[in-house]
Amino acid sequence: MSYFRDYLKRTDDRMLMKWAHYFEVYEREFGARRAGPVSFMEIGVFKGGSIPMWSGYFGEGARLTFVDIDPSCAALADPGTTVEIGNQADPAFLARLAEKHGPFDIILDDGSHINQHQITSFTHLWPHLADHGLYVVEDCHTSYWPGFGGGHREPGSFIEFAKSKVDAMHSWYTDDDEGFPFDPIARELEGVRFYDSIVVMEKRKRTEPPLSITARNGQMTGTRRPLTLRNRKSMFAGKDGT
Ligand SMILES: C[S@@+](CC[C@H](N)C(=O)[O-])C[C@H]1O[C@@H](n2cnc3c(N)ncnc32)[C@H](O)[C@@H]1O
């Protein structure tokens, strides 16, 4: 907590806009990433207050890219950071961003908060997240705000989209090939973590399906029998894109 609490007292006239409880989530999710050089991208600049905050947090050697639809944000870049102007809902712009600045270790979506935009950005940027990377979407309470395309259990909301990724992550484990086919994202989605208004999806590429382990007297045995028993055809019959 200390870096962010301290930073809030050192802010300059570029306003920062975050919910107070986010800083603890940042510490928990990003803390371990401070040790090495990080490629970080935040969608949403507004008055630019988060630019020096992230520069100071990730330190020298970090590559920091910021994105906003408002051209006036271009003037807010600090030395060593880049501000790109474009629409997070435009796949062609996202492809250009990824080509120029990717792959990213952390992508933080604090942009329009329109649910369809959040989903479009995730869909097009997830492939450009590095292995072990974090995709973070902020202000997900708009998943419950009709004005942003949300609503309780609204199928088009980002929270419902993220819940569907929880299913996808487990698509190794069933035999319902018709209703619930294997989703290739299971091969690279390590976890989906829900906080109040923040969703974090972590990437970790697997070369093999999950393995069950038994250990006794210092001997370890691995098996995928629980998967093969279920005869998950869409996974084992080569219908999973491999
Ligand atoms: C919540 S503010 C960002 C706050 C900033 N990250 C901070 O921590 O102070 C949201 C920003 O997203 C930008 N924005 C809105 N729609 C966008 C879109 N479709 N693509 C990219 N940026 C967008 C707005 O111009 C606004 O500056």
PDB file of C-alpha atoms and ligand atoms in Angstrom:
ATOM      1  CA  MET A   1       0.000   0.000   0.000  1.00  0.00           C
ATOM      2  CA  SER A   2       2.814   2.385   0.877  1.00  0.00           C
ATOM      3  CA  TYR A   3       3.903   3.367  -2.659  1.00  0.00           C
ATOM      4  CA  PHE A   4       0.418   4.437  -3.726  1.00  0.00           C
ATOM      5  CA  ARG A   5      -0.489   6.137  -0.433  1.00  0.00           C
ATOM      6  CA  ASP A   6       2.743   8.046  -0.662  1.00  0.00           C
ATOM      7  CA  TYR A   7       2.241   8.845  -4.339  1.00  0.00           C
ATOM      8  CA  LEU A   8      -1.204  10.371  -3.692  1.00  0.00           C
ATOM      9  CA  LYS A   9       0.502  13.005  -1.556  1.00  0.00           C
ATOM     10  CA  ARG A  10       3.050  13.734  -4.303  1.00  0.00           C
ATOM     11  CA  THR A  11       0.638  14.173  -7.241  1.00  0.00           C
ATOM     12  CA  ASP A  12       1.107  17.196  -9.495  1.00  0.00           C
ATOM     13  CA  ASP A  13      -1.665  19.151 -11.239  1.00  0.00           C
ATOM     14  CA  ARG A  14      -2.464  16.235 -13.586  1.00  0.00           C
ATOM     15  CA  MET A  15      -5.525  14.799 -11.868  1.00  0.00           C
ATOM     16  CA  LEU A  16      -5.617  11.075 -11.028  1.00  0.00           C
ATOM     17  CA  MET A  17      -8.981   9.308 -10.862  1.00  0.00           C
ATOM     18  CA  LYS A  18      -9.175   5.899  -9.146  1.00  0.00           C
ATOM     19  CA  TRP A  19     -11.417   4.240  -6.544  1.00  0.00           C
ATOM     20  CA  ALA A  20      -9.650   4.104  -3.178  1.00  0.00           C
ATOM     21  CA  HIS A  21      -9.813   0.320  -2.840  1.00  0.00           C
ATOM     22  CA  TYR A  22      -7.982  -0.239  -6.159  1.00  0.00           C
ATOM     23  CA  PHE A  23      -4.545   0.522  -4.706  1.00  0.00           C
ATOM     24  CA  GLU A  24      -4.558  -2.576  -2.549  1.00  0.00           C
ATOM     25  CA  VAL A  25      -5.472  -4.658  -5.593  1.00  0.00           C
ATOM     26  CA  TYR A  26      -2.593  -3.086  -7.555  1.00  0.00           C
ATOM     27  CA  GLU A  27      -0.158  -3.980  -4.772  1.00  0.00           C
ATOM     28  CA  ARG A  28      -1.439  -7.544  -4.655  1.00  0.00           C
ATOM     29  CA  GLU A  29      -1.531  -8.110  -8.395  1.00  0.00           C
ATOM     30  CA  PHE A  30       1.430  -6.034  -9.615  1.00  0.00           C
ATOM     31  CA  GLY A  31       3.788  -6.136  -6.616  1.00  0.00           C
ATOM     32  CA  ALA A  32       5.813  -9.103  -7.873  1.00  0.00           C
ATOM     33  CA  ARG A  33       6.190  -7.510 -11.321  1.00  0.00           C
ATOM     34  CA  ARG A  34       8.188  -4.536 -10.039  1.00  0.00           C
ATOM     35  CA  ALA A  35      11.369  -6.588  -9.837  1.00  0.00           C
ATOM     36  CA  GLY A  36      11.930  -6.858 -13.595  1.00  0.00           C
ATOM     37  CA  PRO A  37      11.389  -4.722 -16.687  1.00  0.00           C
ATOM     38  CA  VAL A  38       7.684  -4.551 -17.447  1.00  0.00           C
ATOM     39  CA  SER A  39       5.757  -3.642 -20.557  1.00  0.00           C
ATOM     40  CA  PHE A  40       2.624  -1.951 -19.229  1.00  0.00           C
ATOM     41  CA  MET A  41      -0.277  -0.401 -21.135  1.00  0.00           C
ATOM     42  CA  GLU A  42      -3.171   1.574 -19.661  1.00  0.00           C
ATOM     43  CA  ILE A  43      -6.231   2.465 -21.715  1.00  0.00           C
ATOM     44  CA  GLY A  44      -7.644   5.769 -20.439  1.00  0.00           C
ATOM     45  CA  VAL A  45      -5.485   8.829 -19.705  1.00  0.00           C
ATOM     46  CA  PHE A  46      -8.014  11.569 -18.851  1.00  0.00           C
ATOM     47  CA  LYS A  47      -5.959  14.282 -17.080  1.00  0.00           C
ATOM     48  CA  GLY A  48      -2.808  12.136 -17.024  1.00  0.00           C
ATOM     49  CA  GLY A  49      -2.452  11.598 -13.281  1.00  0.00           C
ATOM     50  CA  SER A  50      -1.766   7.886 -13.599  1.00  0.00           C
ATOM     51  CA  ILE A  51       1.217   8.405 -15.961  1.00  0.00           C
ATOM     52  CA  PRO A  52       3.746   9.466 -13.289  1.00  0.00           C
ATOM     53  CA  MET A  53       2.157   7.036 -10.825  1.00  0.00           C
ATOM     54  CA  TRP A  54       2.905   4.015 -13.024  1.00  0.00           C
ATOM     55  CA  SER A  55       6.334   5.358 -14.081  1.00  0.00           C
ATOM     56  CA  GLY A  56       7.343   5.629 -10.444  1.00  0.00           C
ATOM     57  CA  TYR A  57       5.834   2.270  -9.523  1.00  0.00           C
ATOM     58  CA  PHE A  58       7.460   0.203 -12.257  1.00  0.00           C
ATOM     59  CA  GLY A  59      10.670   2.240 -12.343  1.00  0.00           C
ATOM     60  CA  GLU A  60      13.467   2.453 -14.857  1.00  0.00           C
ATOM     61  CA  GLY A  61      13.441  -0.074 -17.639  1.00  0.00           C
ATOM     62  CA  ALA A  62       9.630  -0.240 -17.808  1.00  0.00           C
ATOM     63  CA  ARG A  63       7.955   0.350 -21.162  1.00  0.00           C
ATOM     64  CA  LEU A  64       4.821   2.391 -20.520  1.00  0.00           C
ATOM     65  CA  THR A  65       2.137   2.961 -23.143  1.00  0.00           C
ATOM     66  CA  PHE A  66      -1.026   4.964 -22.547  1.00  0.00           C
ATOM     67  CA  VAL A  67      -4.058   5.172 -24.800  1.00  0.00           C
ATOM     68  CA  ASP A  68      -6.938   7.619 -25.076  1.00  0.00           C
ATOM     69  CA  ILE A  69      -9.499   8.632 -27.648  1.00  0.00           C
ATOM     70  CA  ASP A  70      -9.039  12.306 -26.748  1.00  0.00           C
ATOM     71  CA  PRO A  71      -6.235  13.897 -28.831  1.00  0.00           C
ATOM     72  CA  SER A  72      -5.470  16.417 -26.071  1.00  0.00           C
ATOM     73  CA  CYS A  73      -4.072  13.518 -23.993  1.00  0.00           C
ATOM     74  CA  ALA A  74      -1.055  13.289 -26.323  1.00  0.00           C
ATOM     75  CA  ALA A  75       0.455  16.316 -24.580  1.00  0.00           C
ATOM     76  CA  LEU A  76       0.404  14.543 -21.198  1.00  0.00           C
ATOM     77  CA  ALA A  77       3.127  11.982 -21.928  1.00  0.00           C
ATOM     78  CA  ASP A  78       6.188  12.065 -19.660  1.00  0.00           C
ATOM     79  CA  PRO A  79       9.680  11.442 -21.059  1.00  0.00           C
ATOM     80  CA  GLY A  80      10.101   7.715 -21.547  1.00  0.00           C
ATOM     81  CA  THR A  81       6.355   7.094 -21.885  1.00  0.00           C
ATOM     82  CA  THR A  82       4.132   7.036 -24.960  1.00  0.00           C
ATOM     83  CA  VAL A  83       0.551   8.214 -25.368  1.00  0.00           C
ATOM     84  CA  GLU A  84      -1.269   6.791 -28.384  1.00  0.00           C
ATOM     85  CA  ILE A  85      -4.532   8.318 -29.568  1.00  0.00           C
ATOM     86  CA  GLY A  86      -7.317   6.035 -30.772  1.00  0.00           C
ATOM     87  CA  ASN A  87     -10.520   4.189 -29.998  1.00  0.00           C
ATOM     88  CA  GLN A  88     -10.337   1.078 -27.824  1.00  0.00           C
ATOM     89  CA  ALA A  89     -13.366  -0.262 -29.684  1.00  0.00           C
ATOM     90  CA  ASP A  90     -11.557  -0.165 -33.043  1.00  0.00           C
ATOM     91  CA  PRO A  91      -9.882  -3.506 -33.830  1.00  0.00           C
ATOM     92  CA  ALA A  92      -7.637  -1.948 -36.503  1.00  0.00           C
ATOM     93  CA  PHE A  93      -6.303   0.589 -33.993  1.00  0.00           C
ATOM     94  CA  LEU A  94      -5.750  -2.160 -31.408  1.00  0.00           C
ATOM     95  CA  ALA A  95      -3.821  -4.201 -33.977  1.00  0.00           C
ATOM     96  CA  ARG A  96      -1.562  -1.203 -34.722  1.00  0.00           C
ATOM     97  CA  LEU A  97      -1.021  -0.653 -30.996  1.00  0.00           C
ATOM     98  CA  ALA A  98      -0.057  -4.283 -30.476  1.00  0.00           C
ATOM     99  CA  GLU A  99       2.281  -4.286 -33.435  1.00  0.00           C
ATOM    100  CA  LYS A 100       4.040  -1.118 -32.262  1.00  0.00           C
ATOM    101  CA  HIS A 101       4.188  -1.745 -28.497  1.00  0.00           C
ATOM    102  CA  GLY A 102       3.325  -5.379 -27.799  1.00  0.00           C
ATOM    103  CA  PRO A 103       3.616  -7.908 -26.342  1.00  0.00           C
ATOM    104  CA  PHE A 104       2.487  -6.488 -23.001  1.00  0.00           C
ATOM    105  CA  ASP A 105       3.060  -7.874 -19.511  1.00  0.00           C
ATOM    106  CA  ILE A 106       0.164  -5.906 -18.068  1.00  0.00           C
ATOM    107  CA  ILE A 107      -2.817  -4.365 -19.850  1.00  0.00           C
ATOM    108  CA  LEU A 108      -5.087  -2.177 -17.709  1.00  0.00           C
ATOM    109  CA  ASP A 109      -8.406  -1.080 -19.209  1.00  0.00           C
ATOM    110  CA  ASP A 110      -9.537   2.161 -17.545  1.00  0.00           C
ATOM    111  CA  GLY A 111     -11.041   3.601 -20.722  1.00  0.00           C
ATOM    112  CA  SER A 112     -14.656   4.159 -21.725  1.00  0.00           C
ATOM    113  CA  HIS A 113     -16.037   1.488 -19.337  1.00  0.00           C
ATOM    114  CA  ILE A 114     -18.639   0.679 -21.997  1.00  0.00           C
ATOM    115  CA  ASN A 115     -19.124  -3.069 -21.734  1.00  0.00           C
ATOM    116  CA  GLN A 116     -18.929  -3.769 -25.447  1.00  0.00           C
ATOM    117  CA  HIS A 117     -15.690  -1.763 -25.660  1.00  0.00           C
ATOM    118  CA  GLN A 118     -14.181  -3.726 -22.758  1.00  0.00           C
ATOM    119  CA  ILE A 119     -15.035  -6.997 -24.500  1.00  0.00           C
ATOM    120  CA  THR A 120     -13.714  -5.826 -27.884  1.00  0.00           C
ATOM    121  CA  SER A 121     -10.452  -4.626 -26.325  1.00  0.00           C
ATOM    122  CA  PHE A 122      -9.984  -7.878 -24.407  1.00  0.00           C
ATOM    123  CA  THR A 123     -10.730 -10.000 -27.461  1.00  0.00           C
ATOM    124  CA  HIS A 124      -8.209  -8.173 -29.649  1.00  0.00           C
ATOM    125  CA  LEU A 125      -5.500  -7.515 -27.048  1.00  0.00           C
ATOM    126  CA  TRP A 126      -5.465 -10.836 -25.145  1.00  0.00           C
ATOM    127  CA  PRO A 127      -3.403 -12.479 -27.936  1.00  0.00           C
ATOM    128  CA  HIS A 128      -0.804  -9.725 -27.412  1.00  0.00           C
ATOM    129  CA  LEU A 129      -0.490 -10.326 -23.688  1.00  0.00           C
ATOM    130  CA  ALA A 130       2.820 -12.019 -22.875  1.00  0.00           C
ATOM    131  CA  ASP A 131       2.965 -15.410 -21.163  1.00  0.00           C
ATOM    132  CA  HIS A 132       2.397 -14.852 -17.407  1.00  0.00           C
ATOM    133  CA  GLY A 133       0.825 -11.493 -18.274  1.00  0.00           C
ATOM    134  CA  LEU A 134      -2.137  -9.855 -16.548  1.00  0.00           C
ATOM    135  CA  TYR A 135      -5.198  -8.408 -18.290  1.00  0.00           C
ATOM    136  CA  VAL A 136      -6.982  -6.071 -15.881  1.00  0.00           C
ATOM    137  CA  VAL A 137     -10.337  -4.375 -16.405  1.00  0.00           C
ATOM    138  CA  GLU A 138     -11.323  -1.605 -14.035  1.00  0.00           C
ATOM    139  CA  ASP A 139     -14.633  -0.054 -13.024  1.00  0.00           C
ATOM    140  CA  CYS A 140     -16.550  -3.238 -13.783  1.00  0.00           C
ATOM    141  CA  HIS A 141     -19.473  -1.890 -11.758  1.00  0.00           C
ATOM    142  CA  THR A 142     -20.547  -0.508 -15.148  1.00  0.00           C
ATOM    143  CA  SER A 143     -21.465  -4.130 -15.867  1.00  0.00           C
ATOM    144  CA  TYR A 144     -24.532  -3.295 -13.753  1.00  0.00           C
ATOM    145  CA  TRP A 145     -25.247   0.125 -15.305  1.00  0.00           C
ATOM    146  CA  PRO A 146     -27.674   0.058 -18.264  1.00  0.00           C
ATOM    147  CA  GLY A 147     -26.228   3.294 -19.652  1.00  0.00           C
ATOM    148  CA  PHE A 148     -22.942   1.428 -20.255  1.00  0.00           C
ATOM    149  CA  GLY A 149     -24.584  -1.694 -21.706  1.00  0.00           C
ATOM    150  CA  GLY A 150     -24.788  -3.457 -18.350  1.00  0.00           C
ATOM    151  CA  GLY A 151     -27.497  -4.746 -16.009  1.00  0.00           C
ATOM    152  CA  HIS A 152     -27.847  -7.558 -13.475  1.00  0.00           C
ATOM    153  CA  ARG A 153     -26.995 -10.786 -15.354  1.00  0.00           C
ATOM    154  CA  GLU A 154     -27.074  -8.811 -18.604  1.00  0.00           C
ATOM    155  CA  PRO A 155     -25.577 -11.216 -21.185  1.00  0.00           C
ATOM    156  CA  GLY A 156     -23.591  -8.435 -22.903  1.00  0.00           C
ATOM    157  CA  SER A 157     -21.884  -7.201 -19.744  1.00  0.00           C
ATOM    158  CA  PHE A 158     -18.159  -7.583 -19.154  1.00  0.00           C
ATOM    159  CA  ILE A 159     -18.759  -9.368 -15.836  1.00  0.00           C
ATOM    160  CA  GLU A 160     -20.893 -12.000 -17.629  1.00  0.00           C
ATOM    161  CA  PHE A 161     -18.181 -12.253 -20.311  1.00  0.00           C
ATOM    162  CA  ALA A 162     -15.563 -12.793 -17.579  1.00  0.00           C
ATOM    163  CA  LYS A 163     -17.757 -15.421 -15.894  1.00  0.00           C
ATOM    164  CA  SER A 164     -17.936 -17.239 -19.221  1.00  0.00           C
ATOM    165  CA  LYS A 165     -14.120 -17.339 -19.214  1.00  0.00           C
ATOM    166  CA  VAL A 166     -14.303 -19.180 -15.881  1.00  0.00           C
ATOM    167  CA  ASP A 167     -16.320 -21.844 -17.705  1.00  0.00           C
ATOM    168  CA  ALA A 168     -13.888 -21.808 -20.627  1.00  0.00           C
ATOM    169  CA  MET A 169     -10.947 -22.319 -18.251  1.00  0.00           C
ATOM    170  CA  HIS A 170     -12.630 -25.520 -17.035  1.00  0.00           C
ATOM    171  CA  SER A 171     -13.570 -26.803 -20.461  1.00  0.00           C
ATOM    172  CA  TRP A 172     -10.973 -29.592 -20.131  1.00  0.00           C
ATOM    173  CA  TYR A 173     -13.082 -31.382 -17.587  1.00  0.00           C
ATOM    174  CA  THR A 174     -16.481 -32.214 -19.094  1.00  0.00           C
ATOM    175  CA  ASP A 175     -17.733 -34.544 -21.812  1.00  0.00           C
ATOM    176  CA  ASP A 176     -20.471 -32.232 -23.081  1.00  0.00           C
ATOM    177  CA  ASP A 177     -19.004 -31.763 -26.542  1.00  0.00           C
ATOM    178  CA  GLU A 178     -22.289 -30.530 -27.943  1.00  0.00           C
ATOM    179  CA  GLY A 179     -23.298 -27.984 -25.314  1.00  0.00           C
ATOM    180  CA  PHE A 180     -19.881 -27.042 -23.937  1.00  0.00           C
ATOM    181  CA  PRO A 181     -17.103 -27.691 -26.439  1.00  0.00           C
ATOM    182  CA  PHE A 182     -13.452 -27.374 -25.469  1.00  0.00           C
ATOM    183  CA  ASP A 183     -12.363 -23.734 -25.545  1.00  0.00           C
ATOM    184  CA  PRO A 184      -8.734 -23.230 -26.633  1.00  0.00           C
ATOM    185  CA  ILE A 185      -8.350 -20.344 -24.153  1.00  0.00           C
ATOM    186  CA  ALA A 186      -8.158 -23.101 -21.494  1.00  0.00           C
ATOM    187  CA  ARG A 187      -4.635 -23.696 -22.803  1.00  0.00           C
ATOM    188  CA  GLU A 188      -3.518 -20.232 -21.707  1.00  0.00           C
ATOM    189  CA  LEU A 189      -5.913 -18.936 -19.046  1.00  0.00           C
ATOM    190  CA  GLU A 190      -4.336 -19.501 -15.650  1.00  0.00           C
ATOM    191  CA  GLY A 191      -6.912 -17.705 -13.539  1.00  0.00           C
ATOM    192  CA  VAL A 192      -9.774 -15.225 -13.419  1.00  0.00           C
ATOM    193  CA  ARG A 193      -9.858 -13.117 -10.273  1.00  0.00           C
ATOM    194  CA  PHE A 194     -12.836 -10.978  -9.340  1.00  0.00           C
ATOM    195  CA  TYR A 195     -12.429  -8.006  -6.999  1.00  0.00           C
ATOM    196  CA  ASP A 196     -14.925  -5.246  -6.301  1.00  0.00           C
ATOM    197  CA  SER A 197     -15.086  -3.570  -9.735  1.00  0.00           C
ATOM    198  CA  ILE A 198     -11.841  -5.130 -11.017  1.00  0.00           C
ATOM    199  CA  VAL A 199     -11.388  -8.323 -13.034  1.00  0.00           C
ATOM    200  CA  VAL A 200      -7.922  -9.803 -13.546  1.00  0.00           C
ATOM    201  CA  MET A 201      -7.234 -12.533 -16.093  1.00  0.00           C
ATOM    202  CA  GLU A 202      -3.815 -14.149 -15.984  1.00  0.00           C
ATOM    203  CA  LYS A 203      -2.180 -15.806 -18.956  1.00  0.00           C
ATOM    204  CA  ARG A 204      -0.042 -18.916 -18.636  1.00  0.00           C
ATOM    205  CA  LYS A 205       0.524 -21.074 -21.668  1.00  0.00           C
ATOM    206  CA  ARG A 206       0.213 -24.824 -21.063  1.00  0.00           C
ATOM    207  CA  THR A 207       1.817 -27.302 -23.378  1.00  0.00           C
ATOM    208  CA  GLU A 208      -0.098 -30.238 -21.851  1.00  0.00           C
ATOM    209  CA  PRO A 209      -3.584 -30.776 -20.384  1.00  0.00           C
ATOM    210  CA  PRO A 210      -3.826 -30.582 -16.557  1.00  0.00           C
ATOM    211  CA  LEU A 211      -2.160 -33.431 -14.702  1.00  0.00           C
ATOM    212  CA  SER A 212      -3.400 -35.128 -11.528  1.00  0.00           C
ATOM    213  CA  ILE A 213      -0.608 -36.093  -9.125  1.00  0.00           C
ATOM    214  CA  THR A 214      -0.353 -38.771  -6.460  1.00  0.00           C
ATOM    215  CA  ALA A 215       2.621 -38.882  -4.123  1.00  0.00           C
ATOM    216  CA  ARG A 216       3.583 -41.598  -1.631  1.00  0.00           C
ATOM    217  CA  ASN A 217       6.870 -42.572  -0.023  1.00  0.00           C
ATOM    218  CA  GLY A 218       8.623 -39.871  -1.994  1.00  0.00           C
ATOM    219  CA  GLN A 219       7.368 -41.276  -5.323  1.00  0.00           C
ATOM    220  CA  MET A 220       5.237 -39.100  -7.543  1.00  0.00           C
ATOM    221  CA  THR A 221       2.905 -40.368 -10.259  1.00  0.00           C
ATOM    222  CA  GLY A 222       0.988 -38.259 -12.722  1.00  0.00           C
ATOM    223  CA  THR A 223      -2.146 -39.185 -14.627  1.00  0.00           C
ATOM    224  CA  ARG A 224      -4.683 -37.600 -16.950  1.00  0.00           C
ATOM    225  CA  ARG A 225      -7.112 -40.474 -16.440  1.00  0.00           C
ATOM    226  CA  PRO A 226      -9.866 -38.244 -14.990  1.00  0.00           C
ATOM    227  CA  LEU A 227      -9.812 -36.355 -18.315  1.00  0.00           C
ATOM    228  CA  THR A 228      -9.552 -39.358 -20.643  1.00  0.00           C
ATOM    229  CA  LEU A 229     -12.282 -41.206 -18.712  1.00  0.00           C
ATOM    230  CA  ARG A 230     -14.686 -38.442 -19.592  1.00  0.00           C
ATOM    231  CA  ASN A 231     -13.825 -38.974 -23.220  1.00  0.00           C
ATOM    232  CA  ARG A 232     -13.670 -35.288 -23.992  1.00  0.00           C
ATOM    233  CA  LYS A 233     -13.795 -35.741 -27.750  1.00  0.00           C
ATOM    234  CA  SER A 234     -13.532 -32.077 -28.684  1.00  0.00           C
ATOM    235  CA  MET A 235     -10.233 -31.939 -26.826  1.00  0.00           C
ATOM    236  CA  PHE A 236      -8.679 -35.269 -27.747  1.00  0.00           C
ATOM    237  CA  ALA A 237     -10.023 -35.599 -31.275  1.00  0.00           C
ATOM    238  CA  GLY A 238      -8.098 -32.592 -32.539  1.00  0.00           C
ATOM    239  CA  LYS A 239     -11.118 -30.306 -32.638  1.00  0.00           C
ATOM    240  CA  ASP A 240      -9.498 -27.839 -30.261  1.00  0.00           C
ATOM    241  CA  GLY A 241      -7.503 -26.001 -32.864  1.00  0.00           C
ATOM    242  CA  THR A 242      -4.273 -27.946 -32.301  1.00  0.00           C
TER     243      THR A 242
HETATM  244  C1  LIG B   1     -11.618   7.102 -16.248  1.00  0.00           C
HETATM  245  S1  LIG B   1     -10.760   8.091 -17.376  1.00  0.00           S
HETATM  246  C2  LIG B   1      -9.102   7.510 -17.213  1.00  0.00           C
HETATM  247  C3  LIG B   1      -8.507   7.876 -15.897  1.00  0.00           C
HETATM  248  C4  LIG B   1      -7.028   7.630 -15.781  1.00  0.00           C
HETATM  249  N1  LIG B   1      -6.659   6.276 -16.138  1.00  0.00           N
HETATM  250  C5  LIG B   1      -6.601   7.886 -14.360  1.00  0.00           C
HETATM  251  O1  LIG B   1      -6.232   6.913 -13.661  1.00  0.00           O
HETATM  252  O2  LIG B   1      -6.636   9.053 -13.919  1.00  0.00           O
HETATM  253  C6  LIG B   1     -11.325   7.423 -18.897  1.00  0.00           C
HETATM  254  C7  LIG B   1     -10.639   7.937 -20.159  1.00  0.00           C
HETATM  255  O3  LIG B   1     -11.009   7.058 -21.210  1.00  0.00           O
HETATM  256  C8  LIG B   1     -11.090   7.783 -22.398  1.00  0.00           C
HETATM  257  N2  LIG B   1     -11.950   7.081 -23.373  1.00  0.00           N
HETATM  258  C9  LIG B   1     -13.301   7.121 -23.480  1.00  0.00           C
HETATM  259  N3  LIG B   1     -13.727   6.352 -24.502  1.00  0.00           N
HETATM  260  C10 LIG B   1     -12.607   5.794 -25.051  1.00  0.00           C
HETATM  261  C11 LIG B   1     -12.394   4.924 -26.150  1.00  0.00           C
HETATM  262  N4  LIG B   1     -13.424   4.449 -26.870  1.00  0.00           N
HETATM  263  N5  LIG B   1     -11.120   4.569 -26.446  1.00  0.00           N
HETATM  264  C12 LIG B   1     -10.085   5.042 -25.724  1.00  0.00           C
HETATM  265  N6  LIG B   1     -10.233   5.885 -24.669  1.00  0.00           N
HETATM  266  C13 LIG B   1     -11.477   6.271 -24.331  1.00  0.00           C
HETATM  267  C14 LIG B   1     -11.653   9.140 -21.985  1.00  0.00           C
HETATM  268  O4  LIG B   1     -11.312  10.129 -22.948  1.00  0.00           O
HETATM  269  C15 LIG B   1     -11.038   9.343 -20.607  1.00  0.00           C
HETATM  270  O5  LIG B   1      -9.901  10.170 -20.719  1.00  0.00           O
END
